[in-house]
Amino acid sequence: MTSDSTLHDAASRWIAADPDPATRAELEAVLARADSDLQAAEDLADRLAGPLEFGTAGLRGPVRAGPNGMNVAVVTRTTAGVAEWLKAHGHAGALVVVGRDARHGSEAFATAAAEVLTAAGFDVKVFPRPLPTPVLAFAVGRLGAVAGIQITASHNPPADNGYKLYDATGGQIVPPSDGEIERAIEAAPSAADVPRAPGAEVVDLLDRYLDEVATLPLGHERAVRVAATALHGVGAGTLQAAFERAGFTDLHLVGAQAAPDPDFPTVSFPNPEEPGATDLLLALASDVDADLAVALDPDADRCALGVRERDGRWRMLRGDETGVLLGSHVLSTVDRTVLPDPLVATTIVSSSMLGEIAKAEGARYAETLTGFKWLVRAGEELVFAYEEALGLCVNPGFVRDKDGIAAATLAAGLAAQLKAQGRTPLDVLDELAQRHGVHLTDQVSLRVTDLAVRGQLMAKVRATPPPRLGGVEVGLEDLLPGADVVRLTGDGVRVVVRPSGTEPKLKAYLQVVAPVTDALADAREAAQERLTALRADVEELLA
């Protein structure tokens, strides 16, 4: 354990090298209390436990002083490392775009990143205001930038912020880039010694992005009523503008969640997947008699859809339901004279139904590791990609990442077409199940305070895999060393276990598949019984 004197010295060195007077004072106050306050001593040790790890998801962490937090000093040294990495790959002086969301610290962090890059000789473009992450991803490709930086923590808790990096492909970085950048950060000077200079050019590409969204295959119908929420993030204005540009005029926003608010006062976790996060949205959808509900996460790269059940109640679709719904729709709109061999992709933890749909449509299908950094690299002629965690790319031609704004706009077009036919998204999901079998998915998510627990549980599963799950014999496939993932599969059963890459969780992804031989309701009931049994077994396995 680090000694008090070592902690004191480390804190003093960090304070001396921190260019931000606010975080210098913050850490000085913690240090002053640490000698007599156990809680302050533990806080100090945590802040100095080590630098935030730079991975393929960039950085994420609590906004606070110290190397183990998001602050101007950390962003400054990180960007110095990114600048050296870009130079090492022959991109000295090239164009880099910097964007931000509206979280605590985002404006200061974006300014620091832009000024470090400017001082390092790069041509830096910055956005005039907080904008969704997909607009940044779009700008990288449209402007021919060698990199893009978005300051965002996506759907993390309010205390967090983050730093997401795109490379010259317009997609998020992949190995070995993350390791190269991390080593460059380690070699960077102290933050106070990193040069910074103003002078970045302000650019606004929102109109060009909206023009592209309006070219999606939206159909001819526009009579659809949509209720939507931005969950206190930056998506409301862009969603509204996208709908107007595309001709959808009947949009109702959850007023209490429409304006950006970094404290996220109406939700515990600003993630559409979390229980309670979409309660206000579904209440609004019911009140206005909507045809579709849409929930964006705070940086608007994720999109969740809500529908009205046949008994009148509203519910959110699971990510896999939305994925196959929109994937099937996209494939039905592809012009085979332009794209004769289209590809759709999802991840190893998502529903396998998309593969069955692709087979029936004569399209190619790919499964990748989790994360859009892999999905957008799935292959040529990619027309659609999704992951079950509400990530949807319906527009890989102009955004090589998940895009909640584009997905919501496409979903509105589909809902309008179905409404004109007297049908709903649930009717399409029923038809897909009849044709390809009932695919039910679920997730067991174990949140941990000690990250070592995740490794211990993964080792346990590898060492003593269960012979049966959900009443079915299963075998184990270990994806090491390529990925810290294990797959347990049997007849109509699949479980994928992995540590989360962005949250302190161990996740198990469950799927059962049941053919429809008679009534769809009977097949769904049988599949649900097996899924319930499977979930119980997996919860016991990870206990």
Coordinates of C-alpha atoms in Angstrom, one line a residue:
M1 CA 0.0 0.0 0.0
T2 CA 1.3 3.5 -0.8
S3 CA 2.8 5.3 2.2
D4 CA 1.4 8.6 3.4
S5 CA 4.6 10.4 2.5
T6 CA 4.7 8.9 -1.0
L7 CA 1.0 9.9 -1.6
H8 CA 1.8 13.4 -0.3
D9 CA 4.8 13.7 -2.6
A10 CA 2.8 12.5 -5.6
A11 CA 0.0 14.9 -4.9
S12 CA 2.4 17.8 -4.5
R13 CA 4.0 17.0 -7.8
W14 CA 0.7 16.8 -9.6
I15 CA -0.4 20.1 -8.1
A16 CA 2.8 21.8 -9.2
A17 CA 2.3 20.5 -12.8
D18 CA -1.5 21.2 -13.1
P19 CA -2.2 24.3 -15.3
D20 CA -5.8 24.6 -14.0
P21 CA -6.1 26.7 -10.8
A22 CA -9.5 25.2 -10.0
T23 CA -8.2 21.6 -9.9
R24 CA -5.0 22.6 -8.2
A25 CA -7.1 24.1 -5.4
E26 CA -9.3 21.0 -5.4
L27 CA -6.4 18.6 -4.9
E28 CA -4.7 20.9 -2.4
A29 CA -7.9 20.8 -0.2
V30 CA -8.1 17.0 -0.4
L31 CA -4.4 16.8 0.5
A32 CA -4.9 19.1 3.5
R33 CA -7.7 17.0 4.9
A34 CA -6.0 13.6 4.2
D35 CA -3.7 13.7 7.3
S36 CA -6.7 13.8 9.7
D37 CA -9.7 12.5 7.7
L38 CA -9.7 8.8 6.6
Q39 CA -12.3 9.4 3.9
A40 CA -10.1 12.2 2.5
A41 CA -7.1 9.9 2.6
E42 CA -9.0 7.2 0.7
D43 CA -10.1 9.8 -1.8
L44 CA -6.6 11.1 -2.3
A45 CA -5.3 7.5 -2.8
D46 CA -8.0 6.9 -5.4
R47 CA -7.2 10.1 -7.3
L48 CA -3.5 9.1 -7.4
A49 CA -4.1 5.4 -8.0
G50 CA -2.8 5.7 -11.5
P51 CA -3.5 7.4 -14.8
L52 CA -6.8 6.8 -16.5
E53 CA -6.2 4.0 -19.0
F54 CA -6.3 5.0 -22.6
G55 CA -8.0 2.3 -24.6
T56 CA -9.9 1.9 -27.8
A57 CA -12.8 3.7 -26.1
G58 CA -10.4 6.6 -25.3
L59 CA -10.8 7.9 -21.7
R60 CA -13.7 7.8 -19.3
G61 CA -13.7 8.7 -15.6
P62 CA -15.0 11.1 -13.0
V63 CA -14.4 14.8 -13.4
R64 CA -12.0 15.6 -10.6
A65 CA -8.4 16.6 -9.9
G66 CA -5.6 14.1 -10.1
P67 CA -4.2 11.7 -12.7
N68 CA -7.1 9.2 -12.1
G69 CA -9.7 11.6 -13.2
M70 CA -10.9 13.7 -16.2
N71 CA -9.5 17.2 -15.9
V72 CA -7.6 19.8 -18.0
A73 CA -4.2 18.4 -17.0
V74 CA -5.1 14.8 -18.1
V75 CA -6.7 16.0 -21.3
T76 CA -3.6 18.2 -22.0
R77 CA -1.2 15.3 -21.6
T78 CA -3.5 12.9 -23.5
T79 CA -3.7 15.3 -26.4
A80 CA 0.1 15.8 -26.4
G81 CA 0.3 12.0 -26.8
V82 CA -2.2 11.9 -29.6
A83 CA -0.3 14.7 -31.4
E84 CA 2.9 12.7 -31.2
W85 CA 1.2 9.5 -32.4
L86 CA -0.2 11.4 -35.4
K87 CA 3.2 12.8 -36.2
A88 CA 4.7 9.3 -36.0
H89 CA 2.3 8.1 -38.6
G90 CA 3.1 10.9 -41.0
H91 CA 0.2 13.2 -40.2
A92 CA 2.1 16.3 -38.9
G93 CA 0.2 19.5 -39.7
A94 CA -2.9 17.7 -40.9
L95 CA -6.5 18.4 -40.0
V96 CA -8.0 17.4 -36.7
V97 CA -11.6 18.1 -35.6
V98 CA -12.6 18.6 -32.0
G99 CA -16.2 18.4 -30.7
R100 CA -17.9 18.2 -27.3
D101 CA -21.1 17.4 -25.4
A102 CA -22.5 19.4 -22.6
R103 CA -21.2 17.5 -19.6
H104 CA -19.3 19.1 -16.7
G105 CA -15.9 20.2 -18.0
S106 CA -16.5 19.5 -21.7
E107 CA -16.0 23.0 -22.9
A108 CA -12.7 23.4 -21.0
F109 CA -11.5 20.0 -22.1
A110 CA -12.3 20.6 -25.7
T111 CA -10.5 24.0 -25.6
A112 CA -7.4 22.3 -24.0
A113 CA -7.4 19.6 -26.7
A114 CA -7.7 22.1 -29.5
E115 CA -5.0 24.4 -28.1
V116 CA -2.5 21.6 -27.6
L117 CA -3.0 20.4 -31.2
T118 CA -2.8 24.0 -32.6
A119 CA 0.5 24.5 -30.7
A120 CA 1.7 21.2 -32.1
G121 CA 1.2 22.6 -35.7
F122 CA -2.1 20.8 -36.6
D123 CA -4.9 22.4 -38.6
V124 CA -7.6 22.3 -35.9
K125 CA -11.4 22.8 -36.5
V126 CA -13.8 23.1 -33.6
F127 CA -17.5 23.1 -33.3
P128 CA -19.3 26.3 -32.2
R129 CA -21.4 24.5 -29.5
P130 CA -22.1 21.1 -28.0
L131 CA -23.3 18.7 -30.7
P132 CA -24.0 14.9 -30.9
T133 CA -21.1 12.6 -31.3
P134 CA -22.3 11.4 -34.8
V135 CA -21.8 14.9 -36.1
L136 CA -18.2 14.7 -35.1
A137 CA -17.8 11.3 -36.7
F138 CA -19.4 12.7 -39.9
A139 CA -17.1 15.7 -39.9
V140 CA -13.9 13.6 -39.8
G141 CA -14.9 11.9 -43.0
R142 CA -16.4 14.9 -44.7
L143 CA -13.4 17.1 -44.0
G144 CA -10.8 14.4 -44.7
A145 CA -9.4 14.8 -41.2
V146 CA -6.7 12.5 -39.9
A147 CA -8.4 12.4 -36.4
G148 CA -11.4 13.6 -34.5
I149 CA -11.7 14.1 -30.8
Q150 CA -15.1 14.2 -29.1
I151 CA -15.3 15.1 -25.4
T152 CA -18.1 13.0 -24.0
A153 CA -18.8 10.2 -21.6
S154 CA -21.8 9.1 -23.6
H155 CA -24.3 7.4 -21.2
N156 CA -22.1 7.2 -18.1
P157 CA -23.2 8.7 -14.8
P158 CA -23.3 12.5 -14.3
A159 CA -20.0 12.6 -12.5
D160 CA -18.1 11.3 -15.5
N161 CA -16.7 12.7 -18.7
G162 CA -14.5 11.2 -21.4
Y163 CA -12.4 11.6 -24.5
K164 CA -13.3 9.6 -27.6
L165 CA -10.8 9.4 -30.5
Y166 CA -11.5 8.7 -34.2
D167 CA -8.8 8.0 -36.7
A168 CA -8.5 8.8 -40.4
T169 CA -11.0 6.1 -41.4
G170 CA -13.7 8.0 -39.6
G171 CA -14.1 5.2 -37.1
Q172 CA -13.0 4.8 -33.6
I173 CA -9.4 3.6 -33.1
V174 CA -8.5 -0.1 -32.8
P175 CA -5.4 -1.9 -31.6
P176 CA -2.5 -1.3 -31.8
S177 CA -3.3 2.4 -31.9
D178 CA -4.5 2.5 -28.3
G179 CA -1.2 1.0 -27.0
E180 CA 0.8 3.4 -29.1
I181 CA -1.1 6.4 -27.9
E182 CA -0.9 5.2 -24.3
R183 CA 2.9 5.0 -24.5
A184 CA 3.0 8.4 -26.1
I185 CA 1.0 9.9 -23.2
E186 CA 3.4 8.3 -20.7
A187 CA 6.3 10.0 -22.5
A188 CA 4.5 13.4 -22.6
P189 CA 5.8 16.2 -20.4
S190 CA 3.9 17.5 -17.4
A191 CA 0.7 19.3 -18.3
A192 CA 2.2 22.7 -17.4
D193 CA 5.0 22.1 -19.9
V194 CA 2.8 21.1 -22.8
P195 CA 2.5 24.1 -25.2
R196 CA -1.0 25.4 -25.9
A197 CA -2.1 28.0 -28.4
P198 CA -5.4 29.5 -29.5
G199 CA -6.3 29.8 -33.2
A200 CA -8.5 26.8 -34.0
E201 CA -11.1 27.5 -36.7
V202 CA -14.7 27.3 -35.8
V203 CA -16.7 25.2 -38.3
D204 CA -20.3 24.2 -38.3
L205 CA -21.1 21.1 -40.4
L206 CA -24.6 20.4 -38.9
D207 CA -26.5 21.5 -42.1
R208 CA -24.4 19.2 -44.2
Y209 CA -24.9 16.3 -41.8
L210 CA -28.7 17.0 -41.8
D211 CA -28.8 17.0 -45.6
E212 CA -27.2 13.6 -45.6
V213 CA -29.7 12.2 -43.0
A214 CA -32.6 13.4 -45.2
T215 CA -31.3 11.2 -48.1
L216 CA -31.8 8.0 -46.1
P217 CA -34.5 5.6 -47.6
L218 CA -37.4 7.2 -45.6
G219 CA -40.2 6.3 -48.0
H220 CA -42.9 8.7 -49.1
E221 CA -45.2 8.7 -46.0
R222 CA -44.8 11.4 -43.4
A223 CA -47.9 11.1 -41.3
V224 CA -46.4 9.7 -38.0
R225 CA -46.4 11.0 -34.5
V226 CA -43.2 10.5 -32.5
A227 CA -42.5 11.1 -28.8
A228 CA -38.8 11.6 -28.0
T229 CA -36.4 12.3 -25.3
A230 CA -32.7 13.4 -25.3
L231 CA -32.2 12.4 -21.6
H232 CA -30.8 15.9 -20.8
G233 CA -28.1 15.4 -23.4
V234 CA -27.3 17.3 -26.7
G235 CA -29.6 15.4 -29.1
A236 CA -32.9 17.2 -28.9
G237 CA -32.1 20.1 -31.2
T238 CA -30.4 18.0 -33.8
L239 CA -33.2 15.4 -33.7
Q240 CA -35.8 18.1 -34.2
A241 CA -33.8 19.6 -37.1
A242 CA -33.3 16.2 -38.7
F243 CA -37.0 15.5 -38.5
E244 CA -37.9 18.9 -40.0
R245 CA -35.4 18.5 -42.8
A246 CA -36.8 15.0 -43.6
G247 CA -40.4 16.2 -43.5
F248 CA -41.6 14.7 -40.2
T249 CA -43.4 17.5 -38.4
D250 CA -45.3 15.7 -35.6
L251 CA -42.5 15.4 -33.0
H252 CA -43.1 15.7 -29.3
L253 CA -40.1 16.1 -26.9
V254 CA -40.1 15.3 -23.2
G255 CA -39.8 18.9 -22.0
A256 CA -38.2 18.1 -18.7
Q257 CA -35.3 16.3 -20.5
A258 CA -34.9 18.3 -23.7
A259 CA -32.3 20.9 -22.6
P260 CA -28.8 19.8 -21.9
D261 CA -28.2 19.5 -18.2
P262 CA -24.9 17.8 -17.0
D263 CA -26.6 16.9 -13.7
F264 CA -29.2 14.7 -15.4
P265 CA -31.8 15.6 -12.7
T266 CA -34.6 13.2 -13.7
V267 CA -32.6 10.0 -14.2
S268 CA -30.2 8.0 -12.0
F269 CA -28.2 6.8 -15.1
P270 CA -28.7 8.7 -18.4
N271 CA -28.9 5.4 -20.3
P272 CA -32.1 4.4 -22.1
E273 CA -31.4 0.8 -21.1
E274 CA -31.5 1.5 -17.4
P275 CA -34.8 0.9 -15.5
G276 CA -36.8 4.1 -15.2
A277 CA -34.8 6.1 -17.6
T278 CA -37.6 6.2 -20.2
D279 CA -40.6 6.5 -17.9
L280 CA -41.2 10.1 -18.8
L281 CA -40.9 9.2 -22.5
L282 CA -43.5 6.4 -22.4
A283 CA -45.9 8.6 -20.4
L284 CA -45.6 11.3 -23.0
A285 CA -46.1 8.7 -25.8
S286 CA -49.3 7.6 -24.2
D287 CA -50.5 11.1 -23.5
V288 CA -50.0 12.3 -27.1
D289 CA -51.2 9.0 -28.7
A290 CA -47.8 8.6 -30.5
D291 CA -47.0 6.0 -33.1
L292 CA -43.4 5.6 -32.0
A293 CA -41.2 6.6 -29.1
V294 CA -37.5 7.4 -29.4
A295 CA -34.9 7.7 -26.6
L296 CA -31.4 9.1 -27.4
D297 CA -28.6 8.7 -25.0
P298 CA -26.8 12.0 -23.9
D299 CA -24.4 12.3 -26.8
A300 CA -27.1 10.9 -29.2
D301 CA -25.1 8.1 -30.7
R302 CA -27.4 5.5 -29.3
C303 CA -31.1 5.2 -30.1
A304 CA -33.8 3.1 -28.3
L305 CA -37.3 2.7 -29.7
G306 CA -40.6 2.3 -27.8
V307 CA -43.8 0.8 -29.2
R308 CA -47.4 0.4 -28.0
E309 CA -48.4 -3.1 -27.3
R310 CA -51.6 -4.5 -28.6
D311 CA -53.2 -4.0 -25.1
G312 CA -52.4 -0.3 -25.2
R313 CA -49.4 -0.3 -22.9
W314 CA -46.1 1.2 -24.0
R315 CA -42.7 -0.5 -23.8
M316 CA -39.2 -0.1 -25.0
L317 CA -38.0 -2.5 -27.6
R318 CA -34.8 -4.5 -26.7
G319 CA -31.7 -3.5 -28.7
D320 CA -31.9 -6.7 -30.6
E321 CA -35.5 -6.1 -31.6
T322 CA -34.7 -2.7 -32.9
G323 CA -31.6 -4.1 -34.7
V324 CA -33.5 -6.7 -36.6
L325 CA -36.4 -4.4 -37.3
L326 CA -34.2 -1.7 -38.9
G327 CA -31.8 -4.2 -40.4
S328 CA -34.5 -6.0 -42.2
H329 CA -35.9 -2.6 -43.4
V330 CA -32.5 -1.4 -44.7
L331 CA -31.9 -4.6 -46.6
S332 CA -35.3 -4.2 -48.3
T333 CA -34.4 -0.7 -49.6
V334 CA -30.9 -1.5 -51.0
D335 CA -30.6 -0.9 -54.7
R336 CA -28.8 -4.0 -55.9
T337 CA -27.8 -2.4 -59.1
V338 CA -25.6 0.0 -57.1
L339 CA -24.7 -2.4 -54.2
P340 CA -25.0 -6.0 -55.6
D341 CA -23.5 -7.7 -52.6
P342 CA -24.6 -5.8 -49.5
L343 CA -23.2 -6.6 -46.1
V344 CA -24.9 -6.4 -42.7
A345 CA -23.1 -6.9 -39.4
T346 CA -23.7 -7.3 -35.7
T347 CA -21.6 -8.5 -32.8
I348 CA -21.0 -11.8 -31.2
V349 CA -23.2 -10.9 -28.2
S350 CA -26.2 -9.7 -30.3
S351 CA -29.1 -11.7 -31.7
S352 CA -28.2 -14.1 -34.5
M353 CA -31.5 -13.4 -36.2
L354 CA -29.9 -10.7 -38.4
G355 CA -27.9 -13.5 -40.0
E356 CA -31.0 -15.4 -40.9
I357 CA -32.6 -12.3 -42.4
A358 CA -29.4 -11.7 -44.5
K359 CA -29.4 -15.2 -45.7
A360 CA -33.1 -14.9 -46.8
E361 CA -32.3 -11.6 -48.6
G362 CA -29.2 -13.0 -50.3
A363 CA -27.0 -10.6 -48.4
R364 CA -23.7 -11.1 -46.7
Y365 CA -23.5 -11.2 -42.9
A366 CA -20.7 -10.7 -40.4
E367 CA -20.2 -11.0 -36.7
T368 CA -17.5 -9.0 -35.0
L369 CA -16.2 -8.4 -31.5
T370 CA -18.3 -5.9 -29.5
G371 CA -17.9 -2.2 -30.3
F372 CA -18.5 -0.1 -33.4
K373 CA -14.8 0.2 -33.9
W374 CA -15.0 -3.4 -35.2
L375 CA -18.5 -3.3 -36.8
V376 CA -17.6 -0.5 -39.2
R377 CA -14.6 -2.5 -40.3
A378 CA -16.7 -5.6 -41.0
G379 CA -16.2 -5.5 -44.7
E380 CA -16.9 -3.8 -48.0
E381 CA -20.4 -2.6 -49.0
L382 CA -21.6 -2.4 -45.4
V383 CA -25.1 -1.1 -45.4
F384 CA -26.2 -1.7 -41.8
A385 CA -24.6 -2.6 -38.4
Y386 CA -26.0 -2.8 -34.9
E387 CA -25.1 -3.9 -31.4
E388 CA -27.6 -4.9 -28.8
A389 CA -26.6 -2.0 -26.5
L390 CA -28.7 0.3 -28.6
G391 CA -26.0 1.1 -31.2
L392 CA -27.3 1.4 -34.7
C393 CA -25.5 2.5 -37.9
V394 CA -28.1 2.9 -40.7
N395 CA -25.8 5.3 -42.6
P396 CA -22.3 3.8 -42.9
G397 CA -21.8 5.8 -46.1
F398 CA -21.4 9.1 -44.2
V399 CA -21.0 8.1 -40.5
R400 CA -18.7 5.2 -39.6
D401 CA -20.1 4.8 -36.1
K402 CA -23.4 4.4 -34.4
D403 CA -25.8 7.3 -35.0
G404 CA -28.9 7.8 -32.9
I405 CA -30.1 10.7 -34.9
A406 CA -30.0 8.9 -38.3
A407 CA -31.5 5.7 -36.8
A408 CA -34.4 7.7 -35.2
T409 CA -35.1 9.4 -38.5
L410 CA -35.1 6.1 -40.4
A411 CA -37.3 4.6 -37.8
A412 CA -39.8 7.4 -38.2
G413 CA -39.9 6.7 -41.9
L414 CA -40.5 3.0 -41.3
A415 CA -43.3 3.7 -38.7
A416 CA -45.0 6.1 -41.2
Q417 CA -45.0 3.5 -43.9
L418 CA -46.4 0.9 -41.6
K419 CA -49.0 3.2 -40.3
A420 CA -50.2 3.9 -43.8
Q421 CA -50.5 0.1 -44.3
G422 CA -52.4 -0.3 -41.0
R423 CA -49.5 -2.1 -39.5
T424 CA -47.0 -1.5 -36.6
P425 CA -43.4 -2.4 -35.8
L426 CA -44.8 -5.3 -33.7
D427 CA -46.4 -6.8 -36.8
V428 CA -43.0 -6.8 -38.6
L429 CA -41.3 -8.4 -35.6
D430 CA -44.0 -11.1 -35.6
E431 CA -43.4 -11.8 -39.3
L432 CA -39.7 -12.0 -38.7
A433 CA -40.2 -14.5 -35.9
Q434 CA -42.6 -16.6 -38.0
R435 CA -40.0 -16.7 -40.8
H436 CA -36.8 -17.1 -38.9
G437 CA -37.8 -18.5 -35.4
V438 CA -38.3 -16.8 -32.1
H439 CA -35.0 -15.3 -31.0
L440 CA -35.2 -14.1 -27.4
T441 CA -32.3 -12.3 -25.7
D442 CA -31.5 -11.1 -22.2
Q443 CA -28.6 -9.9 -20.2
V444 CA -27.2 -10.6 -16.8
S445 CA -25.1 -7.7 -15.7
L446 CA -23.0 -7.8 -12.5
R447 CA -21.7 -4.4 -11.3
V448 CA -18.5 -4.7 -9.2
T449 CA -16.6 -2.2 -7.1
D450 CA -13.4 -4.1 -7.4
L451 CA -12.4 -4.7 -11.0
A452 CA -10.4 -7.8 -10.0
V453 CA -13.6 -9.6 -9.4
R454 CA -14.3 -9.6 -13.1
G455 CA -11.1 -11.5 -13.8
Q456 CA -11.7 -13.9 -11.0
L457 CA -15.2 -14.8 -12.3
M458 CA -13.9 -15.1 -15.9
A459 CA -11.2 -17.5 -14.7
K460 CA -13.8 -19.5 -12.8
V461 CA -16.0 -20.0 -15.9
R462 CA -13.0 -21.0 -17.9
A463 CA -11.7 -23.5 -15.3
T464 CA -15.0 -25.1 -14.5
P465 CA -17.5 -24.5 -17.3
P466 CA -21.1 -25.7 -16.6
P467 CA -22.0 -28.8 -18.5
R468 CA -25.6 -27.7 -18.9
L469 CA -27.4 -24.3 -19.1
G470 CA -31.2 -23.8 -19.4
G471 CA -31.6 -27.6 -19.5
V472 CA -29.3 -28.0 -22.6
E473 CA -25.8 -29.4 -22.8
V474 CA -23.4 -26.7 -23.7
G475 CA -19.8 -26.5 -24.7
L476 CA -17.3 -23.7 -24.1
E477 CA -15.4 -21.7 -26.7
D478 CA -12.7 -19.4 -25.3
L479 CA -11.8 -16.3 -27.5
L480 CA -8.5 -15.6 -25.8
P481 CA -6.0 -14.3 -26.7
G482 CA -7.9 -12.3 -29.2
A483 CA -10.6 -11.2 -26.7
D484 CA -11.5 -11.8 -23.1
V485 CA -14.7 -13.5 -24.0
V486 CA -16.1 -17.0 -23.5
R487 CA -19.0 -18.5 -25.4
L488 CA -21.2 -21.3 -24.1
T489 CA -23.4 -22.8 -26.8
G490 CA -25.9 -25.7 -27.1
D491 CA -29.0 -26.6 -29.0
G492 CA -31.0 -23.3 -29.3
V493 CA -29.0 -21.7 -26.4
R494 CA -26.1 -19.3 -26.4
V495 CA -24.4 -17.4 -23.5
V496 CA -21.5 -15.0 -24.1
V497 CA -19.6 -13.7 -21.0
R498 CA -17.2 -10.8 -21.0
P499 CA -16.1 -7.8 -18.9
S500 CA -17.6 -4.5 -20.0
G501 CA -15.1 -2.2 -21.8
T502 CA -16.7 1.0 -20.5
E503 CA -18.3 0.2 -17.2
P504 CA -17.3 -1.7 -14.0
K505 CA -19.5 -4.7 -14.9
L506 CA -19.3 -8.3 -15.9
K507 CA -21.8 -9.0 -18.6
A508 CA -23.5 -12.2 -19.8
Y509 CA -25.5 -12.1 -23.0
L510 CA -28.2 -14.7 -23.3
Q511 CA -30.0 -16.0 -26.3
V512 CA -32.5 -18.8 -26.9
V513 CA -33.9 -19.7 -30.4
A514 CA -37.1 -21.6 -30.9
P515 CA -38.6 -22.5 -34.3
V516 CA -42.3 -21.6 -34.9
T517 CA -44.0 -24.9 -35.8
D518 CA -47.5 -24.0 -34.9
A519 CA -48.7 -20.9 -33.1
L520 CA -46.3 -18.0 -32.6
A521 CA -47.6 -17.4 -29.1
D522 CA -46.8 -21.0 -28.2
A523 CA -43.3 -20.7 -29.5
R524 CA -42.7 -17.5 -27.7
E525 CA -44.0 -19.0 -24.4
A526 CA -41.7 -22.0 -24.8
A527 CA -38.7 -19.7 -25.6
Q528 CA -39.5 -17.5 -22.6
E529 CA -39.6 -20.5 -20.3
R530 CA -36.2 -21.6 -21.5
L531 CA -34.8 -18.1 -21.3
T532 CA -36.0 -17.8 -17.7
A533 CA -34.3 -21.1 -16.8
L534 CA -31.2 -20.0 -18.6
R535 CA -31.1 -16.7 -16.8
A536 CA -31.4 -18.5 -13.4
D537 CA -28.5 -20.8 -14.3
V538 CA -26.3 -17.9 -15.4
E539 CA -27.0 -15.9 -12.3
E540 CA -25.9 -18.9 -10.3
L541 CA -22.8 -19.3 -12.4
L542 CA -21.7 -15.7 -11.8
A543 CA -22.7 -15.6 -8.1

